[in-house]
CSV table of C-alpha atoms and ligand atoms in Angstrom, one decimal:
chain,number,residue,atom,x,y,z
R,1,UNK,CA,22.4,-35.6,22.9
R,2,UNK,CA,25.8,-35.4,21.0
R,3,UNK,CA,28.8,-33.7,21.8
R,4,UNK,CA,29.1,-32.1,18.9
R,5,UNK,CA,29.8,-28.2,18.9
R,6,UNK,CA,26.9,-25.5,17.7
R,7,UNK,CA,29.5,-24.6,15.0
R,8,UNK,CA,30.2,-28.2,13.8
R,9,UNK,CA,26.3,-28.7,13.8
R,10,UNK,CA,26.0,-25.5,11.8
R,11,UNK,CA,28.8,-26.9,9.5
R,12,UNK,CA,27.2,-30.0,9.3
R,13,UNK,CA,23.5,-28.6,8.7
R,14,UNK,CA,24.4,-26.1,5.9
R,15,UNK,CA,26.5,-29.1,4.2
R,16,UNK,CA,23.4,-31.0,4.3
R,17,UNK,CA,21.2,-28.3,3.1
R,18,UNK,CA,23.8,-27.4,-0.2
R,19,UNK,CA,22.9,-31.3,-1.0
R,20,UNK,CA,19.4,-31.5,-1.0
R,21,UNK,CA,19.4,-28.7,-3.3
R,22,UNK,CA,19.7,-25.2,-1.9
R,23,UNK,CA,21.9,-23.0,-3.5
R,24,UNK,CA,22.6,-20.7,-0.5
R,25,UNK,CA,22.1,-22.0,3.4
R,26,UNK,CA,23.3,-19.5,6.3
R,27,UNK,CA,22.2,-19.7,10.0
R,28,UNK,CA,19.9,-16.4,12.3
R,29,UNK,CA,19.9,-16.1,15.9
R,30,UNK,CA,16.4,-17.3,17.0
R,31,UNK,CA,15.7,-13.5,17.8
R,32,UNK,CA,13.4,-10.6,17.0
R,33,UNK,CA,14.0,-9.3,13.5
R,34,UNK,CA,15.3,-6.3,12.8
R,35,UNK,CA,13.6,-4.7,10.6
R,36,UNK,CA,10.1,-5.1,12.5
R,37,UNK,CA,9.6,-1.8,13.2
R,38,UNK,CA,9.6,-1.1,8.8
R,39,UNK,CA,7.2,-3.6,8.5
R,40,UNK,CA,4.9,-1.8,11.1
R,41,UNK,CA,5.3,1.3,9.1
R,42,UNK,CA,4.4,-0.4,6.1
R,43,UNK,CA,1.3,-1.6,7.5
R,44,UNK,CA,0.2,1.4,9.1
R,45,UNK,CA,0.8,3.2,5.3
R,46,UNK,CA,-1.4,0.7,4.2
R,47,UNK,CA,0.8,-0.3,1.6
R,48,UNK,CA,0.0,-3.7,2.0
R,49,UNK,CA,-3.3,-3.1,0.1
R,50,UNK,CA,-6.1,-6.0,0.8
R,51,UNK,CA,-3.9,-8.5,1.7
R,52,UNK,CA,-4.7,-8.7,5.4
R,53,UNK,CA,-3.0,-11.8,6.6
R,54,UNK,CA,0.4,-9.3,6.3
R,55,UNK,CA,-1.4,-7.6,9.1
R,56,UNK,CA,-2.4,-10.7,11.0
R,57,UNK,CA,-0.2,-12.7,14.2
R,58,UNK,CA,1.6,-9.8,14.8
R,59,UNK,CA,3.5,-11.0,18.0
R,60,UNK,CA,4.6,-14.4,16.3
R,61,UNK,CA,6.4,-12.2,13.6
R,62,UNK,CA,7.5,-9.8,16.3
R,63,UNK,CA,9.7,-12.6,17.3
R,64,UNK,CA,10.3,-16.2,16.0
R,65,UNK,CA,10.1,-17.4,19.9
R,66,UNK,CA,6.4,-16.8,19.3
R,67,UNK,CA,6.5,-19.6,16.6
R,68,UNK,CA,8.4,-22.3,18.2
R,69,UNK,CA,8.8,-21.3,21.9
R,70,UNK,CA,12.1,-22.5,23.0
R,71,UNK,CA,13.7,-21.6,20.0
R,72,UNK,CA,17.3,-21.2,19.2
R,73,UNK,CA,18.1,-21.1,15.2
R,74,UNK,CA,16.5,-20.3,12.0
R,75,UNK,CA,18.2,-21.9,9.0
R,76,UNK,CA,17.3,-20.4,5.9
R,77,UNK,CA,18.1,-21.9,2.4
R,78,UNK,CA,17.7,-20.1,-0.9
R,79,UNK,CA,16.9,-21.7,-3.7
R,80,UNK,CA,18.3,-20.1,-7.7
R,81,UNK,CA,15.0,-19.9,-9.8
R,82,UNK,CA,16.4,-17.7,-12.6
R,83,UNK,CA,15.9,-19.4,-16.1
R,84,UNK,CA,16.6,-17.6,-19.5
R,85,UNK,CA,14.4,-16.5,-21.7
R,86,UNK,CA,15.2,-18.8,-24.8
R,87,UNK,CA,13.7,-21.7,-22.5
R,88,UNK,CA,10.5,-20.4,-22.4
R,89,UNK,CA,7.9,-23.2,-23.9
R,90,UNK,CA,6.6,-22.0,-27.6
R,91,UNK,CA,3.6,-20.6,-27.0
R,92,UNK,CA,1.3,-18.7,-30.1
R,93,UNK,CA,0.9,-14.9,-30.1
R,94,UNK,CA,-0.3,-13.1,-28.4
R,95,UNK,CA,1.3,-14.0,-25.0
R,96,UNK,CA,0.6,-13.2,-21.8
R,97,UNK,CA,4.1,-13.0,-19.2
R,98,UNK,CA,4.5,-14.9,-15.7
R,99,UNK,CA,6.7,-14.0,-13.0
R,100,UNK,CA,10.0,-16.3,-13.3
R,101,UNK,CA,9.0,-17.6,-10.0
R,102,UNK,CA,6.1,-19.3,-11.0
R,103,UNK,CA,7.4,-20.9,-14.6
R,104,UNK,CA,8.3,-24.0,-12.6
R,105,UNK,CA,6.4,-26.7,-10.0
R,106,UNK,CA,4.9,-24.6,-7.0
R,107,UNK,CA,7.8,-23.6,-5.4
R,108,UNK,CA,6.3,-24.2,-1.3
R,109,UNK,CA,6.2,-27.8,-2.4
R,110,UNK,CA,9.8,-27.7,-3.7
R,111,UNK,CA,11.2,-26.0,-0.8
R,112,UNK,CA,9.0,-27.3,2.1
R,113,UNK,CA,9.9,-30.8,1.1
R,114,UNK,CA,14.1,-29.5,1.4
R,115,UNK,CA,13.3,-28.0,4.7
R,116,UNK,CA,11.9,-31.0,6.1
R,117,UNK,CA,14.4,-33.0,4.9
R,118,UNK,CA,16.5,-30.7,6.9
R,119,UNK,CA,14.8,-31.6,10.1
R,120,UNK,CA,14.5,-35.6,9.3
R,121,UNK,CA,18.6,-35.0,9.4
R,122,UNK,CA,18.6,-33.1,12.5
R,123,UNK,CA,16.5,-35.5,14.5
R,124,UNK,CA,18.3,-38.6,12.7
R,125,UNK,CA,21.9,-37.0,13.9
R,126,UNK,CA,20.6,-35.6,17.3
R,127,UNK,CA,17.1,-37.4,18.6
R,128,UNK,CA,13.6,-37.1,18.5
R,129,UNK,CA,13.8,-34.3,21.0
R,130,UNK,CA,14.3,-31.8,17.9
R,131,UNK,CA,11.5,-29.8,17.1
R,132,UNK,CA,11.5,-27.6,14.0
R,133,UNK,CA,8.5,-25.2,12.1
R,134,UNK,CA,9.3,-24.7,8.2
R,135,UNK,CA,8.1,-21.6,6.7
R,136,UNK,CA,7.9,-20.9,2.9
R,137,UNK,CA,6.5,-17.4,1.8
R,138,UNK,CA,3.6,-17.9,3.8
R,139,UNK,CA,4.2,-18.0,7.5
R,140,UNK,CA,4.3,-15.0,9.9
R,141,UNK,CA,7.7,-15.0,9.6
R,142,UNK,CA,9.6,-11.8,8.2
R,143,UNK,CA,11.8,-13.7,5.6
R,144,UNK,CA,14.2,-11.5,3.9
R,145,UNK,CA,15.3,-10.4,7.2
R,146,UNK,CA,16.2,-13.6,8.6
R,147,UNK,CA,18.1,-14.1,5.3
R,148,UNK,CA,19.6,-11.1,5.9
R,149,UNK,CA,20.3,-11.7,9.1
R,150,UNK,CA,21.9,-15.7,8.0
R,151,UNK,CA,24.1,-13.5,5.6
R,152,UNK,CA,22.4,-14.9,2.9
R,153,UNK,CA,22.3,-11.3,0.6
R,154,UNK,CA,21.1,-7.3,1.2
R,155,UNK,CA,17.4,-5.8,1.1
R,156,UNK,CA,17.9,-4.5,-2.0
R,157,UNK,CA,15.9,-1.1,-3.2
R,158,UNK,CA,13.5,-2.9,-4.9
R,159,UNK,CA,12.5,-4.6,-1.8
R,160,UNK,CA,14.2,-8.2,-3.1
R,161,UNK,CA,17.1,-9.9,-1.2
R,162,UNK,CA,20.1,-9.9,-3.5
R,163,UNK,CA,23.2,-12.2,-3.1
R,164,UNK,CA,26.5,-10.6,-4.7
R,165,UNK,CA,27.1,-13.9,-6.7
R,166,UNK,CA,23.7,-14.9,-7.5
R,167,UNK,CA,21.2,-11.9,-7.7
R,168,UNK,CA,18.1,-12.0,-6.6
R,169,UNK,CA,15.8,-14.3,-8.1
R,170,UNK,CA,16.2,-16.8,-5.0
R,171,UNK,CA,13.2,-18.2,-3.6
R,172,UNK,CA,13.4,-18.4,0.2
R,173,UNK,CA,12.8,-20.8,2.9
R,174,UNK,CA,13.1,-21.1,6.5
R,175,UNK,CA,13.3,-23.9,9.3
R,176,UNK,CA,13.1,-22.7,12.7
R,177,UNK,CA,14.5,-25.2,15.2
R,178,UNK,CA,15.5,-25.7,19.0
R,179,UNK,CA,18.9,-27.0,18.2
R,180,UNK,CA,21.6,-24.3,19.4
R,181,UNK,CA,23.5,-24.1,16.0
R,182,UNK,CA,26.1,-21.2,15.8
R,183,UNK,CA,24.9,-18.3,13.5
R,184,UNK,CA,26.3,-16.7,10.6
R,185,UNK,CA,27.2,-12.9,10.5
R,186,UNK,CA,24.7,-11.3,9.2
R,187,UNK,CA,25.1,-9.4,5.4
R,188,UNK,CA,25.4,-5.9,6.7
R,189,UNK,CA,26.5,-3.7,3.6
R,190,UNK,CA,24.1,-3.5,1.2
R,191,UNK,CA,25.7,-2.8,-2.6
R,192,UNK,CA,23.0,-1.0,-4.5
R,193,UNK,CA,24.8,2.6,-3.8
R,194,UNK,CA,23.6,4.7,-6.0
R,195,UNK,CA,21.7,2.7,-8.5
R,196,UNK,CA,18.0,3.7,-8.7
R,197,UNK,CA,17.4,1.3,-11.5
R,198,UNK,CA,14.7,-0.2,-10.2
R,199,UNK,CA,13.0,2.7,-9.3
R,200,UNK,CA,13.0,4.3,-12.6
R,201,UNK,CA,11.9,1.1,-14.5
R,202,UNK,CA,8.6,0.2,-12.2
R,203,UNK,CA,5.5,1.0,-14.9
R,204,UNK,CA,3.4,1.7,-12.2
R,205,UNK,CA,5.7,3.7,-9.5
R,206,UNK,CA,4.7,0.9,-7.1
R,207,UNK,CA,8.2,1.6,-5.1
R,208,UNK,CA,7.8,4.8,-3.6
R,209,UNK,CA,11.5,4.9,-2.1
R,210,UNK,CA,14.2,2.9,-1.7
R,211,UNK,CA,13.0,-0.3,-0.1
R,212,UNK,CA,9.8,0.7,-0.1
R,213,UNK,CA,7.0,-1.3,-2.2
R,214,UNK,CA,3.2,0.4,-2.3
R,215,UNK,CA,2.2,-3.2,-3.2
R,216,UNK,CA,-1.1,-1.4,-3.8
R,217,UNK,CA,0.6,-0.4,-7.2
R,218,UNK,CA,2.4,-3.2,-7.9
R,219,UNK,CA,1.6,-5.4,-10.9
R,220,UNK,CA,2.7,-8.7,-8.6
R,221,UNK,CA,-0.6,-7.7,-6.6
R,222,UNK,CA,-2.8,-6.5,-8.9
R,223,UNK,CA,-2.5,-9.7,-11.0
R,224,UNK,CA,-2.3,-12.2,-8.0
R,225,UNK,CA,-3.5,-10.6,-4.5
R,226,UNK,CA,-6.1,-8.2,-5.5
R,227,UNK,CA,-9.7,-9.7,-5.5
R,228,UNK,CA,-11.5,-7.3,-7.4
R,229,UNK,CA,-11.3,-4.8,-9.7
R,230,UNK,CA,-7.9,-3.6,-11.3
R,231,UNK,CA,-7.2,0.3,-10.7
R,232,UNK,CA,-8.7,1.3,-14.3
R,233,UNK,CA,-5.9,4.3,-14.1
R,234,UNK,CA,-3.2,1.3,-14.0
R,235,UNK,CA,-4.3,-1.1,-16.3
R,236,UNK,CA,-2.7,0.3,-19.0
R,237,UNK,CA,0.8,0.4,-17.2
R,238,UNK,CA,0.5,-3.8,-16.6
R,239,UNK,CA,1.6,-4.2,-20.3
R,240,UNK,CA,1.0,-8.1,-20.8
R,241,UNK,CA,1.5,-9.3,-17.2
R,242,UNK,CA,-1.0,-11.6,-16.4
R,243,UNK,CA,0.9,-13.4,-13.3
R,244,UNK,CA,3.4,-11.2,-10.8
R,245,UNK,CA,6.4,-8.7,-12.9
R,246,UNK,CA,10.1,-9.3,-13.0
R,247,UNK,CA,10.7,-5.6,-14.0
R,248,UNK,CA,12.8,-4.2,-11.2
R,249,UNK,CA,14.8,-7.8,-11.0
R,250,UNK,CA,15.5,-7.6,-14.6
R,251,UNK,CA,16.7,-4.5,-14.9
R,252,UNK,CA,19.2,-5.2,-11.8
R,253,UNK,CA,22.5,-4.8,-12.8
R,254,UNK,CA,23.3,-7.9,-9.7
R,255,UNK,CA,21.4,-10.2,-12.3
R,256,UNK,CA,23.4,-10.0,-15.5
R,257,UNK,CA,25.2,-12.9,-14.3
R,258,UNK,CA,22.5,-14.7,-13.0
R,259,UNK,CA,23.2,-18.1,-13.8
R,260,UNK,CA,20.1,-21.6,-15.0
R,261,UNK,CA,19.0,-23.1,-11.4
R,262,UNK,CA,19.8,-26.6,-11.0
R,263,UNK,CA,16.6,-27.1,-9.9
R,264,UNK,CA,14.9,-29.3,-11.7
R,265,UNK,CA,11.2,-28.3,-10.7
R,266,UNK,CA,11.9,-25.1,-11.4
R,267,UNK,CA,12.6,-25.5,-15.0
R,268,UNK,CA,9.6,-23.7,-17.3
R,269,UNK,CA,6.4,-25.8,-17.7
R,270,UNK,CA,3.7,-25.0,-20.3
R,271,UNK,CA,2.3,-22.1,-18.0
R,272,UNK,CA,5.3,-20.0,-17.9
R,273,UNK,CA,4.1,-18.8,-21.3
R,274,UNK,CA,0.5,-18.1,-21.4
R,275,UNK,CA,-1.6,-17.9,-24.6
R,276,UNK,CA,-4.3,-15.0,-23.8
R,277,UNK,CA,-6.8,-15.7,-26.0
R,278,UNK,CA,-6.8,-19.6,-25.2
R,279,UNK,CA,-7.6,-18.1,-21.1
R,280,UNK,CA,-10.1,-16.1,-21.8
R,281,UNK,CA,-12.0,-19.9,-22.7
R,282,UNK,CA,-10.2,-21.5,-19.7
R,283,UNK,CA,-13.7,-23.4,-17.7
R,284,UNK,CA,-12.8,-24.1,-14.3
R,285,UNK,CA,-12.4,-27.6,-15.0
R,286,UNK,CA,-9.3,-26.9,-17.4
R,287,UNK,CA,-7.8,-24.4,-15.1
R,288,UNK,CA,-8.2,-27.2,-12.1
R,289,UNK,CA,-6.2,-29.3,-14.1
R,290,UNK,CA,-3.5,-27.3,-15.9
R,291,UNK,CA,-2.6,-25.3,-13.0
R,292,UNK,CA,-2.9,-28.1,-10.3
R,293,UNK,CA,1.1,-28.1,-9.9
R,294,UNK,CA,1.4,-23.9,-10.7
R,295,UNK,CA,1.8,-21.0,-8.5
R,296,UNK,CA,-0.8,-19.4,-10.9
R,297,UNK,CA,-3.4,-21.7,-9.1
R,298,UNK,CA,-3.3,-18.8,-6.4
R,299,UNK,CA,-5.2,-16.5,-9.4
R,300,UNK,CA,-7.8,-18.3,-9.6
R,301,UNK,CA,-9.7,-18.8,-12.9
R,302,UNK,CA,-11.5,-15.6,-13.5
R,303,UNK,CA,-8.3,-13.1,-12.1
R,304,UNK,CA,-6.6,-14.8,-15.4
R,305,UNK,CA,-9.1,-13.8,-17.1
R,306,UNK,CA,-9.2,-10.4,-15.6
R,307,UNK,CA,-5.9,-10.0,-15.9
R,308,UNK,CA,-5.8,-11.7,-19.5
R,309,UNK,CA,-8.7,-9.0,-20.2
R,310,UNK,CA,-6.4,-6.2,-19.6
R,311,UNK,CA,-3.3,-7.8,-21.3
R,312,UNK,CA,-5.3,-8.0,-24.6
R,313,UNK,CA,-6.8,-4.3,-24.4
R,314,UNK,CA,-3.2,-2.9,-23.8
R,315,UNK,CA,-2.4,-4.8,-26.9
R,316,UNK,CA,-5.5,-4.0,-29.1
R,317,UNK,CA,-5.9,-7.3,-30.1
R,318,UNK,CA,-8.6,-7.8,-32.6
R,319,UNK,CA,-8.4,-11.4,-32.5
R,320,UNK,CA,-9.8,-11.6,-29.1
R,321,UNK,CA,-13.2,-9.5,-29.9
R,322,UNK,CA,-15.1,-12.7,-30.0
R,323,UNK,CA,-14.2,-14.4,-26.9
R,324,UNK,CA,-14.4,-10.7,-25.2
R,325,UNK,CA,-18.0,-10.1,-26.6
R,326,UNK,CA,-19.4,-13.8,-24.7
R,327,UNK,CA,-17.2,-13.1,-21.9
R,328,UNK,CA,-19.0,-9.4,-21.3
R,329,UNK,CA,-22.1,-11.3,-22.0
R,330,UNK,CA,-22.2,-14.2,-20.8
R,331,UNK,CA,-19.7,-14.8,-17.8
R,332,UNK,CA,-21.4,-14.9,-14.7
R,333,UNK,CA,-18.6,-12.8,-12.7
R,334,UNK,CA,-18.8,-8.7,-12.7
R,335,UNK,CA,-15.3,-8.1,-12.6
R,336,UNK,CA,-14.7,-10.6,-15.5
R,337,UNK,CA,-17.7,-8.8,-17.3
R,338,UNK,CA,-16.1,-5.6,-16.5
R,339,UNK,CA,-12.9,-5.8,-17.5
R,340,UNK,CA,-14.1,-7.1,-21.0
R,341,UNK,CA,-15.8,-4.3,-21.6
R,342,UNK,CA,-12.6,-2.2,-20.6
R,343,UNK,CA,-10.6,-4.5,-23.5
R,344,UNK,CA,-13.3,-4.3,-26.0
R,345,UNK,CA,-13.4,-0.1,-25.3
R,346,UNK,CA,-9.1,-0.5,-25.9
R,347,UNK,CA,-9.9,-2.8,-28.9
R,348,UNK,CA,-13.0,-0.3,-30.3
R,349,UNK,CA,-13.2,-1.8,-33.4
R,350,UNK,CA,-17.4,-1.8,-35.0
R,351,UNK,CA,-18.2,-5.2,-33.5
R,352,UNK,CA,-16.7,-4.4,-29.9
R,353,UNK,CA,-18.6,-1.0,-29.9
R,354,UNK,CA,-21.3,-2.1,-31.2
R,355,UNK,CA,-21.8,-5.1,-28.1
R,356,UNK,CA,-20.7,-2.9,-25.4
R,357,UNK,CA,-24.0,-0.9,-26.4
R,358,UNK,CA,-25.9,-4.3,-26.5
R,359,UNK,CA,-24.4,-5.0,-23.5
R,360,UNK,CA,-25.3,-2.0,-21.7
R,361,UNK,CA,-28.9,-2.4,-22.1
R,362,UNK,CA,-29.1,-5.8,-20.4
R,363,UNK,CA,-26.4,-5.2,-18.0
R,364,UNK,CA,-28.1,-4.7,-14.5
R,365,UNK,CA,-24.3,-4.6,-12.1
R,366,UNK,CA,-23.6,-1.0,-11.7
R,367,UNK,CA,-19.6,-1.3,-11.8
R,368,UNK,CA,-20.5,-3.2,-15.1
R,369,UNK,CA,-22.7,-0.8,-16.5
R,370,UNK,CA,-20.0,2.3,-15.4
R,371,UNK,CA,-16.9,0.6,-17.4
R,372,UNK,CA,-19.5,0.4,-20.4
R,373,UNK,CA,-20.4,4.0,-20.3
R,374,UNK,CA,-16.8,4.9,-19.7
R,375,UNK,CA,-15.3,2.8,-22.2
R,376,UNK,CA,-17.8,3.9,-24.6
R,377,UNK,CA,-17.1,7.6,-23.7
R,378,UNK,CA,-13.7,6.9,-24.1
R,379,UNK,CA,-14.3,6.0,-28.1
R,380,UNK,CA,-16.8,8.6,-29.1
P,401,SF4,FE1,7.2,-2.4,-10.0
P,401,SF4,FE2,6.9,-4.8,-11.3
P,401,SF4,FE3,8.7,-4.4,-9.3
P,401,SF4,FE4,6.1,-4.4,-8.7
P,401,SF4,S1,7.3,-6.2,-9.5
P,401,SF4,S2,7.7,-3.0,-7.9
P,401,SF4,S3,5.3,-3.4,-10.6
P,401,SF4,S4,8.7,-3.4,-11.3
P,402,SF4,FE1,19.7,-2.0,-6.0
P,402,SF4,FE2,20.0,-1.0,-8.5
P,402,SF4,FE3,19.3,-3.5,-8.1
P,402,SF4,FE4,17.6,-1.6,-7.5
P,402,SF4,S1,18.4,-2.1,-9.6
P,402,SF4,S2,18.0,-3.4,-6.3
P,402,SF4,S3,19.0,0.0,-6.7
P,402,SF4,S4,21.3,-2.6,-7.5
């Protein structure tokens, strides 16, 4: 043991975490989180949509305790991922968008390996008795609370967790240790005031009220979580997303000043600009290996190409009718198969309608051979 104060250790710890790279480090009381009762309301809205590991090991995100039973701190480190635009890769029309999140290395990896640096320093300063449990994203561990909570930023309306000096594309991480390290005040004001920004500019109304996400609606679940079909009623609202939306960050008025990470990782790689027509020839194989390193990985193959599907029907693109018409034909997933045949119904040029008839007679999936019938309804 050392005879070092919880506050000097907290001093010490957050020093240690600026170095290895986070941009923001505050400390949380190893307690419940506040805002548990919200999340239970979510739930029980069903606004969490298929994603049913939100509804899973309640009690351990009813209270960290649950995770690591005796306890005492959660540090949590943010990490800056916000890179302009002009740094995108050069990528041929027509694109498909990614979430700024993902332009860079996966960011667990990034941030896991800072967190457990984080505990390598605690047990090197204090002993081997320190025992710590780092969370990024995916734990059942209510994040933005506990950064909340560390005074790290507000919930802001569009559900994201906005610092007043660097916004809110922050990507979030959390060590949850037994050292008794003295905690930050918590961010209690929250600064949107009246701004509804965010709710006005969502395509697809997917935040319902003020800190309220139906993720069911959101284009960050539709394009990433959802494992089947997309809602035909919003795939026209999706634009060219093909991986997660930045809308209701980019229209924040607490990201003008947003300024490059520093993060190395996270600068843009050759999937942070997607060329649709090139996915929608992606074999597994190729989407193995150029997503080994990506967030997109999480997509999977054919939800790209779903979601490429829908990007190049909003667009009308009549450069993509050949690699629809094999897809509809020829790809061995329904929902791939289906969502062609919604783009080559957007497209409707004589070639597209003319295979989604050919397609209709061999077609033997009934969700299949309903988009068909639909789509070609849709042109007559
Ligand atoms: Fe709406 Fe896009 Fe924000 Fe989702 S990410 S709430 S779709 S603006
Ligand atoms: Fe808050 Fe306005 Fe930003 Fe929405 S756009 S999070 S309301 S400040």
């Amino acid at each position: 043991m050392t005879n070092l104060t919880s506050e000097r250790l907290s001093q010490m710890v957050k020093q240690r975490g600026i170095e290895l790279g986070f941009d923001l480090i505050g400390i949380a009381p190893a307690q419940q989180p506040l805002t548990y009762r919200y999340y239970e309301q979510w739930l029980s809205l069903k606004f969490h949509g298929e994603m049913g590991y939100m509804e899973r090991r309640r009690e351990e995100r009813k209270d960290v305790r649950n995770l690591l039973p005796d306890a005492k701190a959660v540090i949590v480190g943010a990490v800056n991922y916000f890179v302009p635009d002009e740094h995108l890769p050069e990528t041929p029309e027509p694109r498909g968008k990614v979430a700024r999140y993902a332009w860079g290395t996966d960011y667990h990896e990034v941030l896991l390996r800072k967190l457990e640096a984080l505990l390598d320093y605690l047990r090197a300063l204090l002993g081997d008795w320190v025992k710590g449990k780092a969370y990024v994203d995916t734990g059942p561990i209510l994040e933005r609370d506990f950064a909340v909570q560390a005074g790290l930023g507000w919930f802001g309306k569009n559900t994201c967790l906005i610092n007043p000096k660097l916004g809110s594309y922050l990507l979030l991480g959390e060590l949850i240790v037994n050292v008794p390290l003295a905690a930050d005040p918590p961010f209690i004001r929250s600064h949107c005031g009246k701004c509804v920004r965010c709710i006005e500019a969502c395509p697809t109304g997917a935040l319902v009220a003020p800190h309220q996400l139906d993720a069911k609606r959101c284009i960050s679940y539709l394009t990433i979580e959802l494992k089947g079909s997309i809602p035909r009623e919003l795939r026209p609202l999706i634009g060219t997303w093909v991986f997660g939306c930045d809308i209701c960050q980019e229209v924040c008025p607490w990201n003008r000043k947003a300024k490059p990470t520093k993060e190395e990782a996270f600068k843009p790689r050759p999937w942070a600009s997607l060329e649709l027509i090139r996915l929608l020839e992606l074999s597994e194989d190729e989407f193995r290996e150029l997503f080994r390193h990506s967030p997109l990985k999480r997509a999977k193959r054919w939800g790209l190409i779903r979601n490429a599907c829908v990007a190049l029907g909003n667009l009308r693109e009549v450069r993509a009718v050949p690699l629809l018409v094999q897809l509809l034909h020829n790809d061995p997933n329904p929902i791939v198969r289906e969502h062609a045949a919604w783009a080559l119904g957007k497209i409707a040029t004589e070639e597209a309608i003319r295979e989604l008839r050919k397609a209709l007679e061999a077609e033997s999936n009934e969700t299949v051979r309903q988009e068909i019938l639909l789509s070609l309804n849709e042109v007559r």
